[in-house]
Amino acid sequence: QVQLAESGGGSVQAGGSLTLSCRVSGYSGGTNCMSWLRQAPGQEREGVATIYTGGDTTFYADSVKGRFTISRNNAENTVNLRLDSLKPEDSAMYYCAAGLGYRDSCLRDRNMRYWGKGTLVNISS
């Protein structure tokens, strides 16, 4: 079973940057992707970025393309999400998840098998 622990959330002004980190531990059998998803109050959960563990292929939601970057650090067992040019609408709880999918299907929460508890991002205008 995989354990996921997010860190790095906080409050920044619009236009600023943050880096979220997800520490991965445990056995990750049955999964082939690591994703970041977010949920704002009153809204559905949205996949923002995913990276496949077999070859580093990445996919992004249109809303964050060109502003967010997902990456893996195998030496530290982390999956990171760099958030640049932040907007107030990026404010949400950000979750790290491990799942099984193909191409952009790992942006969908129904394909995730393991979840972290989330880290809160608040962007002020």
Short mmCIF file of N, CA, C and O in Angstrom, two decimals:
data_model
loop_
_atom_site.label_atom_id
_atom_site.label_comp_id
_atom_site.label_asym_id
_atom_site.label_seq_id
_atom_site.Cartn_x
_atom_site.Cartn_y
_atom_site.Cartn_z
N GLN A 1 0.85 -1.19 0.00
CA GLN A 1 0.00 0.00 0.00
C GLN A 1 0.88 1.24 0.00
O GLN A 1 1.93 1.27 0.61
N VAL A 2 0.43 2.26 -0.71
CA VAL A 2 1.19 3.50 -0.86
C VAL A 2 0.73 4.51 0.18
O VAL A 2 -0.47 4.67 0.42
N GLN A 3 1.68 5.19 0.81
CA GLN A 3 1.38 6.32 1.67
C GLN A 3 1.87 7.60 1.00
O GLN A 3 3.00 7.64 0.50
N LEU A 4 1.04 8.62 1.02
CA LEU A 4 1.35 9.88 0.35
C LEU A 4 1.19 11.02 1.35
O LEU A 4 0.18 11.09 2.06
N ALA A 5 2.17 11.92 1.37
CA ALA A 5 2.12 13.05 2.31
C ALA A 5 2.52 14.32 1.58
O ALA A 5 3.66 14.44 1.12
N GLU A 6 1.58 15.26 1.49
CA GLU A 6 1.83 16.52 0.80
C GLU A 6 2.38 17.57 1.74
O GLU A 6 2.10 17.56 2.95
N SER A 7 3.12 18.50 1.15
CA SER A 7 3.61 19.66 1.89
C SER A 7 3.83 20.80 0.91
O SER A 7 3.81 20.58 -0.31
N GLY A 8 4.02 22.00 1.44
CA GLY A 8 4.38 23.13 0.59
C GLY A 8 3.28 24.13 0.32
O GLY A 8 3.52 25.16 -0.32
N GLY A 9 2.05 23.84 0.76
CA GLY A 9 0.98 24.80 0.54
C GLY A 9 1.20 26.07 1.35
O GLY A 9 2.06 26.14 2.23
N GLY A 10 0.41 27.08 1.04
CA GLY A 10 0.52 28.34 1.77
C GLY A 10 -0.28 29.44 1.10
O GLY A 10 -1.07 29.17 0.19
N SER A 11 -0.04 30.65 1.55
CA SER A 11 -0.73 31.82 1.01
C SER A 11 0.26 32.70 0.28
O SER A 11 1.28 33.08 0.85
N VAL A 12 -0.05 33.02 -0.97
CA VAL A 12 0.79 33.92 -1.76
C VAL A 12 -0.10 34.87 -2.54
O VAL A 12 -1.30 34.62 -2.72
N GLN A 13 0.50 35.94 -3.02
CA GLN A 13 -0.25 36.89 -3.85
C GLN A 13 -0.32 36.40 -5.29
O GLN A 13 0.53 35.62 -5.75
N ALA A 14 -1.31 36.88 -6.00
CA ALA A 14 -1.44 36.56 -7.42
C ALA A 14 -0.15 36.92 -8.15
O ALA A 14 0.46 37.95 -7.88
N GLY A 15 0.23 36.03 -9.07
CA GLY A 15 1.47 36.22 -9.81
C GLY A 15 2.66 35.52 -9.18
O GLY A 15 3.71 35.40 -9.81
N GLY A 16 2.49 35.07 -7.95
CA GLY A 16 3.57 34.42 -7.24
C GLY A 16 3.70 32.94 -7.58
O GLY A 16 3.02 32.43 -8.49
N SER A 17 4.58 32.26 -6.84
CA SER A 17 4.88 30.86 -7.11
C SER A 17 4.89 30.05 -5.82
O SER A 17 5.13 30.60 -4.74
N LEU A 18 4.64 28.77 -5.97
CA LEU A 18 4.75 27.81 -4.87
C LEU A 18 5.26 26.50 -5.45
O LEU A 18 5.04 26.21 -6.63
N THR A 19 5.89 25.71 -4.60
CA THR A 19 6.23 24.34 -4.98
C THR A 19 5.64 23.39 -3.95
O THR A 19 5.94 23.50 -2.76
N LEU A 20 4.77 22.51 -4.43
CA LEU A 20 4.18 21.48 -3.58
C LEU A 20 5.00 20.21 -3.73
O LEU A 20 5.50 19.90 -4.80
N SER A 21 5.11 19.47 -2.63
CA SER A 21 5.86 18.22 -2.65
C SER A 21 5.00 17.11 -2.08
O SER A 21 4.25 17.32 -1.13
N CYS A 22 5.13 15.93 -2.66
CA CYS A 22 4.42 14.74 -2.19
C CYS A 22 5.46 13.66 -1.92
O CYS A 22 6.13 13.20 -2.84
N ARG A 23 5.57 13.29 -0.66
CA ARG A 23 6.49 12.21 -0.30
C ARG A 23 5.78 10.88 -0.43
O ARG A 23 4.68 10.69 0.12
N VAL A 24 6.39 9.95 -1.16
CA VAL A 24 5.79 8.66 -1.46
C VAL A 24 6.51 7.57 -0.70
O VAL A 24 7.74 7.49 -0.73
N SER A 25 5.75 6.73 -0.02
CA SER A 25 6.35 5.57 0.66
C SER A 25 5.44 4.37 0.51
O SER A 25 4.26 4.50 0.19
N GLY A 26 6.01 3.18 0.72
CA GLY A 26 5.22 1.97 0.60
C GLY A 26 5.29 1.37 -0.79
O GLY A 26 5.94 1.90 -1.69
N TYR A 27 4.58 0.29 -0.96
CA TYR A 27 4.58 -0.46 -2.21
C TYR A 27 3.55 0.11 -3.16
O TYR A 27 2.37 0.24 -2.83
N SER A 28 4.00 0.47 -4.37
CA SER A 28 3.12 1.13 -5.32
C SER A 28 2.63 0.21 -6.43
O SER A 28 2.28 0.68 -7.52
N GLY A 29 2.59 -1.08 -6.17
CA GLY A 29 2.09 -1.99 -7.16
C GLY A 29 0.65 -1.69 -7.53
O GLY A 29 -0.15 -1.29 -6.69
N GLY A 30 0.32 -1.86 -8.81
CA GLY A 30 -1.04 -1.58 -9.25
C GLY A 30 -1.27 -0.14 -9.66
O GLY A 30 -2.39 0.24 -9.96
N THR A 31 -0.21 0.66 -9.64
CA THR A 31 -0.33 2.04 -10.09
C THR A 31 0.74 2.34 -11.13
O THR A 31 1.80 1.71 -11.13
N ASN A 32 0.46 3.29 -12.02
CA ASN A 32 1.46 3.67 -13.01
C ASN A 32 1.55 5.17 -13.20
O ASN A 32 2.27 5.64 -14.08
N CYS A 33 0.83 5.93 -12.37
CA CYS A 33 0.90 7.38 -12.50
C CYS A 33 0.79 8.04 -11.13
O CYS A 33 0.22 7.47 -10.20
N MET A 34 1.37 9.23 -11.05
CA MET A 34 1.25 10.08 -9.87
C MET A 34 0.61 11.39 -10.33
O MET A 34 1.07 11.98 -11.30
N SER A 35 -0.40 11.82 -9.60
CA SER A 35 -1.16 12.99 -10.04
C SER A 35 -1.34 13.99 -8.92
O SER A 35 -1.28 13.64 -7.74
N TRP A 36 -1.56 15.22 -9.33
CA TRP A 36 -2.01 16.26 -8.42
C TRP A 36 -3.42 16.67 -8.86
O TRP A 36 -3.66 16.95 -10.03
N LEU A 37 -4.33 16.68 -7.90
CA LEU A 37 -5.70 17.12 -8.13
C LEU A 37 -6.02 18.20 -7.11
O LEU A 37 -5.38 18.28 -6.06
N ARG A 38 -7.01 19.02 -7.40
CA ARG A 38 -7.37 20.08 -6.47
C ARG A 38 -8.88 20.19 -6.34
O ARG A 38 -9.62 19.80 -7.24
N GLN A 39 -9.29 20.72 -5.22
CA GLN A 39 -10.72 20.94 -4.99
C GLN A 39 -10.91 22.23 -4.23
O GLN A 39 -10.41 22.40 -3.11
N ALA A 40 -11.65 23.13 -4.84
CA ALA A 40 -12.01 24.39 -4.20
C ALA A 40 -13.36 24.22 -3.52
O ALA A 40 -14.15 23.36 -3.92
N PRO A 41 -13.65 25.02 -2.51
CA PRO A 41 -14.94 24.89 -1.81
C PRO A 41 -16.11 25.00 -2.76
O PRO A 41 -16.17 25.91 -3.60
N GLY A 42 -17.02 24.04 -2.67
CA GLY A 42 -18.21 24.07 -3.51
C GLY A 42 -18.02 23.62 -4.92
O GLY A 42 -18.95 23.68 -5.73
N GLN A 43 -16.81 23.18 -5.26
CA GLN A 43 -16.53 22.74 -6.62
C GLN A 43 -16.11 21.28 -6.65
O GLN A 43 -15.70 20.72 -5.63
N GLU A 44 -16.20 20.69 -7.83
CA GLU A 44 -15.76 19.31 -7.99
C GLU A 44 -14.24 19.24 -8.01
O GLU A 44 -13.56 20.21 -8.35
N ARG A 45 -13.73 18.08 -7.65
CA ARG A 45 -12.29 17.88 -7.69
C ARG A 45 -11.81 17.86 -9.14
O ARG A 45 -12.46 17.28 -10.00
N GLU A 46 -10.68 18.50 -9.37
CA GLU A 46 -10.15 18.66 -10.74
C GLU A 46 -8.72 18.15 -10.79
O GLU A 46 -7.88 18.54 -9.96
N GLY A 47 -8.42 17.31 -11.76
CA GLY A 47 -7.05 16.88 -11.97
C GLY A 47 -6.28 17.99 -12.64
O GLY A 47 -6.76 18.57 -13.62
N VAL A 48 -5.08 18.33 -12.13
CA VAL A 48 -4.31 19.40 -12.75
C VAL A 48 -3.06 18.90 -13.45
O VAL A 48 -2.66 19.48 -14.46
N ALA A 49 -2.44 17.84 -12.95
CA ALA A 49 -1.21 17.35 -13.59
C ALA A 49 -0.98 15.90 -13.22
O ALA A 49 -1.33 15.47 -12.13
N THR A 50 -0.39 15.17 -14.15
CA THR A 50 -0.05 13.78 -13.88
C THR A 50 1.28 13.44 -14.55
O THR A 50 1.64 14.04 -15.57
N ILE A 51 2.00 12.50 -13.94
CA ILE A 51 3.26 12.02 -14.51
C ILE A 51 3.30 10.50 -14.40
O ILE A 51 2.96 9.94 -13.35
N TYR A 52 3.63 9.87 -15.49
CA TYR A 52 3.68 8.42 -15.51
C TYR A 52 5.03 7.94 -15.00
O TYR A 52 6.07 8.46 -15.38
N THR A 53 4.98 6.92 -14.17
CA THR A 53 6.19 6.48 -13.49
C THR A 53 7.10 5.67 -14.41
O THR A 53 8.27 5.51 -14.11
N GLY A 54 6.58 5.19 -15.52
CA GLY A 54 7.38 4.39 -16.42
C GLY A 54 8.27 5.18 -17.36
O GLY A 54 9.27 4.65 -17.84
N GLY A 55 7.93 6.41 -17.63
CA GLY A 55 8.71 7.14 -18.61
C GLY A 55 8.66 8.64 -18.51
O GLY A 55 9.14 9.34 -19.38
N ASP A 56 8.06 9.15 -17.44
CA ASP A 56 8.01 10.60 -17.21
C ASP A 56 7.12 11.35 -18.18
O ASP A 56 7.26 12.56 -18.33
N THR A 57 6.22 10.69 -18.86
CA THR A 57 5.24 11.40 -19.68
C THR A 57 4.32 12.19 -18.76
O THR A 57 3.90 11.70 -17.72
N THR A 58 4.00 13.42 -19.16
CA THR A 58 3.16 14.27 -18.33
C THR A 58 1.94 14.77 -19.11
O THR A 58 1.98 14.90 -20.34
N PHE A 59 0.88 15.06 -18.38
CA PHE A 59 -0.31 15.68 -18.94
C PHE A 59 -0.79 16.73 -17.94
O PHE A 59 -0.63 16.57 -16.73
N TYR A 60 -1.39 17.79 -18.49
CA TYR A 60 -1.87 18.90 -17.66
C TYR A 60 -3.28 19.28 -18.06
O TYR A 60 -3.68 19.16 -19.21
N ALA A 61 -4.02 19.78 -17.08
CA ALA A 61 -5.31 20.39 -17.38
C ALA A 61 -5.06 21.67 -18.16
O ALA A 61 -4.07 22.37 -17.95
N ASP A 62 -5.99 22.00 -19.05
CA ASP A 62 -5.84 23.21 -19.85
C ASP A 62 -5.71 24.45 -18.98
O ASP A 62 -5.02 25.40 -19.33
N SER A 63 -6.37 24.44 -17.83
CA SER A 63 -6.39 25.61 -16.95
C SER A 63 -5.02 25.93 -16.34
O SER A 63 -4.80 27.04 -15.87
N VAL A 64 -4.10 24.96 -16.36
CA VAL A 64 -2.80 25.18 -15.72
C VAL A 64 -1.64 25.01 -16.69
O VAL A 64 -0.49 25.23 -16.31
N LYS A 65 -1.93 24.63 -17.92
CA LYS A 65 -0.88 24.37 -18.90
C LYS A 65 -0.01 25.62 -19.09
O LYS A 65 -0.52 26.72 -19.26
N GLY A 66 1.29 25.43 -19.03
CA GLY A 66 2.22 26.54 -19.17
C GLY A 66 2.52 27.26 -17.87
O GLY A 66 3.43 28.09 -17.82
N ARG A 67 1.77 26.96 -16.82
CA ARG A 67 2.01 27.61 -15.51
C ARG A 67 2.45 26.63 -14.45
O ARG A 67 3.19 26.99 -13.53
N PHE A 68 1.99 25.38 -14.52
CA PHE A 68 2.33 24.36 -13.53
C PHE A 68 3.26 23.33 -14.17
O PHE A 68 3.15 23.02 -15.37
N THR A 69 4.17 22.78 -13.36
CA THR A 69 5.10 21.76 -13.83
C THR A 69 5.19 20.64 -12.81
O THR A 69 5.51 20.89 -11.65
N ILE A 70 4.91 19.42 -13.25
CA ILE A 70 5.01 18.25 -12.38
C ILE A 70 6.33 17.55 -12.67
O ILE A 70 6.78 17.48 -13.82
N SER A 71 6.95 17.03 -11.62
CA SER A 71 8.23 16.33 -11.78
C SER A 71 8.39 15.29 -10.68
O SER A 71 7.71 15.35 -9.65
N ARG A 72 9.29 14.36 -10.94
CA ARG A 72 9.59 13.33 -9.94
C ARG A 72 11.04 13.42 -9.50
O ARG A 72 11.91 13.73 -10.32
N ASN A 73 11.30 13.15 -8.24
CA ASN A 73 12.66 13.04 -7.73
C ASN A 73 12.78 11.64 -7.15
O ASN A 73 12.35 11.39 -6.02
N ASN A 74 13.32 10.73 -7.93
CA ASN A 74 13.38 9.33 -7.50
C ASN A 74 14.30 9.13 -6.31
O ASN A 74 14.05 8.27 -5.46
N ALA A 75 15.35 9.93 -6.21
CA ALA A 75 16.28 9.79 -5.09
C ALA A 75 15.60 10.13 -3.76
O ALA A 75 15.93 9.54 -2.72
N GLU A 76 14.66 11.07 -3.80
CA GLU A 76 13.98 11.49 -2.58
C GLU A 76 12.58 10.90 -2.46
O GLU A 76 11.88 11.19 -1.49
N ASN A 77 12.17 10.12 -3.47
CA ASN A 77 10.81 9.55 -3.48
C ASN A 77 9.74 10.62 -3.33
O ASN A 77 8.83 10.52 -2.49
N THR A 78 9.88 11.66 -4.13
CA THR A 78 8.89 12.73 -4.10
C THR A 78 8.37 13.01 -5.50
O THR A 78 9.06 12.77 -6.50
N VAL A 79 7.16 13.53 -5.54
CA VAL A 79 6.56 14.07 -6.76
C VAL A 79 6.22 15.52 -6.47
O VAL A 79 5.49 15.80 -5.50
N ASN A 80 6.75 16.41 -7.27
CA ASN A 80 6.62 17.82 -6.99
C ASN A 80 5.74 18.51 -8.02
O ASN A 80 5.66 18.10 -9.17
N LEU A 81 5.09 19.58 -7.58
CA LEU A 81 4.29 20.41 -8.49
C LEU A 81 4.71 21.85 -8.29
O LEU A 81 4.50 22.42 -7.23
N ARG A 82 5.32 22.41 -9.32
CA ARG A 82 5.71 23.82 -9.32
C ARG A 82 4.55 24.63 -9.88
O ARG A 82 4.07 24.37 -10.98
N LEU A 83 4.10 25.61 -9.10
CA LEU A 83 2.99 26.47 -9.50
C LEU A 83 3.52 27.88 -9.73
O LEU A 83 4.01 28.52 -8.79
N ASP A 84 3.45 28.35 -10.95
CA ASP A 84 3.89 29.70 -11.30
C ASP A 84 2.73 30.53 -11.81
O ASP A 84 1.69 29.99 -12.19
N SER A 85 2.93 31.84 -11.82
CA SER A 85 1.90 32.77 -12.32
C SER A 85 0.55 32.46 -11.70
O SER A 85 -0.47 32.37 -12.40
N LEU A 86 0.54 32.34 -10.39
CA LEU A 86 -0.67 31.91 -9.70
C LEU A 86 -1.78 32.94 -9.79
O LEU A 86 -1.54 34.16 -9.80
N LYS A 87 -3.01 32.43 -9.85
CA LYS A 87 -4.20 33.25 -9.96
C LYS A 87 -5.10 32.95 -8.75
O LYS A 87 -5.03 31.85 -8.20
N PRO A 88 -5.97 33.90 -8.38
CA PRO A 88 -6.89 33.60 -7.27
C PRO A 88 -7.70 32.32 -7.49
O PRO A 88 -7.99 31.60 -6.52
N GLU A 89 -8.05 32.02 -8.74
CA GLU A 89 -8.84 30.82 -9.01
C GLU A 89 -8.04 29.53 -8.85
O GLU A 89 -8.60 28.44 -8.94
N ASP A 90 -6.74 29.63 -8.59
CA ASP A 90 -5.95 28.45 -8.27
C ASP A 90 -6.07 28.05 -6.80
O ASP A 90 -5.56 27.01 -6.39
N SER A 91 -6.73 28.87 -6.01
CA SER A 91 -6.91 28.58 -4.59
C SER A 91 -7.73 27.30 -4.43
O SER A 91 -8.81 27.17 -5.01
N ALA A 92 -7.21 26.36 -3.64
CA ALA A 92 -7.88 25.07 -3.47
C ALA A 92 -7.08 24.21 -2.51
O ALA A 92 -5.93 24.55 -2.17
N MET A 93 -7.67 23.10 -2.11
CA MET A 93 -6.90 22.04 -1.44
C MET A 93 -6.30 21.19 -2.56
O MET A 93 -7.01 20.75 -3.46
N TYR A 94 -4.99 20.99 -2.48
CA TYR A 94 -4.29 20.21 -3.49
C TYR A 94 -3.94 18.84 -2.92
O TYR A 94 -3.36 18.73 -1.84
N TYR A 95 -4.29 17.81 -3.68
CA TYR A 95 -4.09 16.43 -3.26
C TYR A 95 -3.10 15.74 -4.18
O TYR A 95 -3.17 15.90 -5.42
N CYS A 96 -2.25 14.94 -3.60
CA CYS A 96 -1.39 14.03 -4.33
C CYS A 96 -2.08 12.67 -4.36
O CYS A 96 -2.69 12.26 -3.36
N ALA A 97 -1.99 12.00 -5.51
CA ALA A 97 -2.65 10.70 -5.62
C ALA A 97 -1.85 9.78 -6.54
O ALA A 97 -1.14 10.26 -7.43
N ALA A 98 -2.00 8.49 -6.31
CA ALA A 98 -1.38 7.47 -7.16
C ALA A 98 -2.49 6.66 -7.81
O ALA A 98 -3.45 6.27 -7.14
N GLY A 99 -2.36 6.42 -9.10
CA GLY A 99 -3.43 5.73 -9.80
C GLY A 99 -2.96 4.89 -10.95
O GLY A 99 -1.75 4.66 -11.13
N LEU A 100 -3.91 4.43 -11.72
CA LEU A 100 -3.65 3.58 -12.87
C LEU A 100 -4.42 4.13 -14.05
O LEU A 100 -5.64 4.34 -13.96
N GLY A 101 -3.71 4.40 -15.13
CA GLY A 101 -4.40 4.99 -16.26
C GLY A 101 -3.59 4.98 -17.53
O GLY A 101 -2.55 4.32 -17.62
N TYR A 102 -4.08 5.74 -18.49
CA TYR A 102 -3.47 5.84 -19.81
C TYR A 102 -3.66 7.26 -20.31
O TYR A 102 -4.77 7.81 -20.24
N ARG A 103 -2.59 7.87 -20.77
CA ARG A 103 -2.58 9.25 -21.26
C ARG A 103 -3.22 10.18 -20.22
O ARG A 103 -2.84 10.18 -19.07
N ASP A 104 -4.22 10.96 -20.57
CA ASP A 104 -4.73 11.94 -19.60
C ASP A 104 -5.78 11.36 -18.67
O ASP A 104 -6.38 12.10 -17.87
N SER A 105 -6.00 10.05 -18.69
CA SER A 105 -7.00 9.47 -17.78
C SER A 105 -6.56 9.55 -16.33
O SER A 105 -7.40 9.47 -15.43
N CYS A 106 -5.28 9.74 -16.10
CA CYS A 106 -4.81 9.91 -14.71
C CYS A 106 -5.08 11.32 -14.18
O CYS A 106 -4.65 11.65 -13.07
N LEU A 107 -5.75 12.14 -14.95
CA LEU A 107 -6.26 13.41 -14.42
C LEU A 107 -7.64 13.24 -13.81
O LEU A 107 -8.19 14.18 -13.23
N ARG A 108 -8.21 12.07 -13.92
CA ARG A 108 -9.56 11.83 -13.42
C ARG A 108 -9.50 11.15 -12.06
O ARG A 108 -8.85 10.11 -11.90
N ASP A 109 -10.22 11.68 -11.09
CA ASP A 109 -10.08 11.17 -9.72
C ASP A 109 -10.57 9.73 -9.60
O ASP A 109 -10.12 9.01 -8.71
N ARG A 110 -11.46 9.28 -10.47
CA ARG A 110 -11.95 7.91 -10.35
C ARG A 110 -10.87 6.89 -10.67
O ARG A 110 -11.01 5.71 -10.34
N ASN A 111 -9.79 7.32 -11.31
CA ASN A 111 -8.69 6.41 -11.63
C ASN A 111 -7.60 6.39 -10.56
O ASN A 111 -6.62 5.67 -10.70
N MET A 112 -7.78 7.18 -9.51
CA MET A 112 -6.79 7.22 -8.43
C MET A 112 -7.09 6.16 -7.40
O MET A 112 -8.25 5.92 -7.05
N ARG A 113 -6.04 5.50 -6.89
CA ARG A 113 -6.22 4.43 -5.91
C ARG A 113 -5.78 4.84 -4.51
O ARG A 113 -6.27 4.29 -3.53
N TYR A 114 -4.82 5.73 -4.42
CA TYR A 114 -4.30 6.14 -3.12
C TYR A 114 -4.25 7.67 -3.09
O TYR A 114 -3.91 8.29 -4.09
N TRP A 115 -4.54 8.22 -1.92
CA TRP A 115 -4.63 9.67 -1.78
C TRP A 115 -3.86 10.16 -0.56
O TRP A 115 -3.82 9.48 0.47
N GLY A 116 -3.29 11.34 -0.68
CA GLY A 116 -2.78 12.04 0.48
C GLY A 116 -3.90 12.84 1.13
O GLY A 116 -5.04 12.86 0.65
N LYS A 117 -3.56 13.53 2.22
CA LYS A 117 -4.58 14.28 2.96
C LYS A 117 -4.75 15.70 2.43
O LYS A 117 -5.71 16.39 2.82
N GLY A 118 -3.85 16.15 1.61
CA GLY A 118 -3.99 17.45 0.98
C GLY A 118 -3.17 18.54 1.63
O GLY A 118 -2.79 18.46 2.80
N THR A 119 -2.90 19.58 0.85
CA THR A 119 -2.23 20.79 1.34
C THR A 119 -2.94 21.99 0.74
O THR A 119 -3.30 21.99 -0.44
N LEU A 120 -3.17 23.02 1.56
CA LEU A 120 -4.03 24.13 1.16
C LEU A 120 -3.22 25.24 0.49
O LEU A 120 -2.17 25.67 0.99
N VAL A 121 -3.72 25.69 -0.66
CA VAL A 121 -3.12 26.80 -1.40
C VAL A 121 -4.14 27.94 -1.46
O VAL A 121 -5.28 27.73 -1.86
N ASN A 122 -3.72 29.13 -1.02
CA ASN A 122 -4.60 30.30 -1.04
C ASN A 122 -3.91 31.44 -1.78
O ASN A 122 -2.80 31.85 -1.41
N ILE A 123 -4.54 31.93 -2.83
CA ILE A 123 -3.96 32.99 -3.65
C ILE A 123 -4.81 34.25 -3.49
O ILE A 123 -6.01 34.23 -3.76
N SER A 124 -4.16 35.32 -3.04
CA SER A 124 -4.88 36.58 -2.85
C SER A 124 -4.63 37.50 -4.04
O SER A 124 -3.55 37.51 -4.63
N SER A 125 -5.64 38.30 -4.36
CA SER A 125 -5.53 39.22 -5.51
C SER A 125 -4.90 40.54 -5.11
O SER A 125 -4.73 40.84 -3.95
#
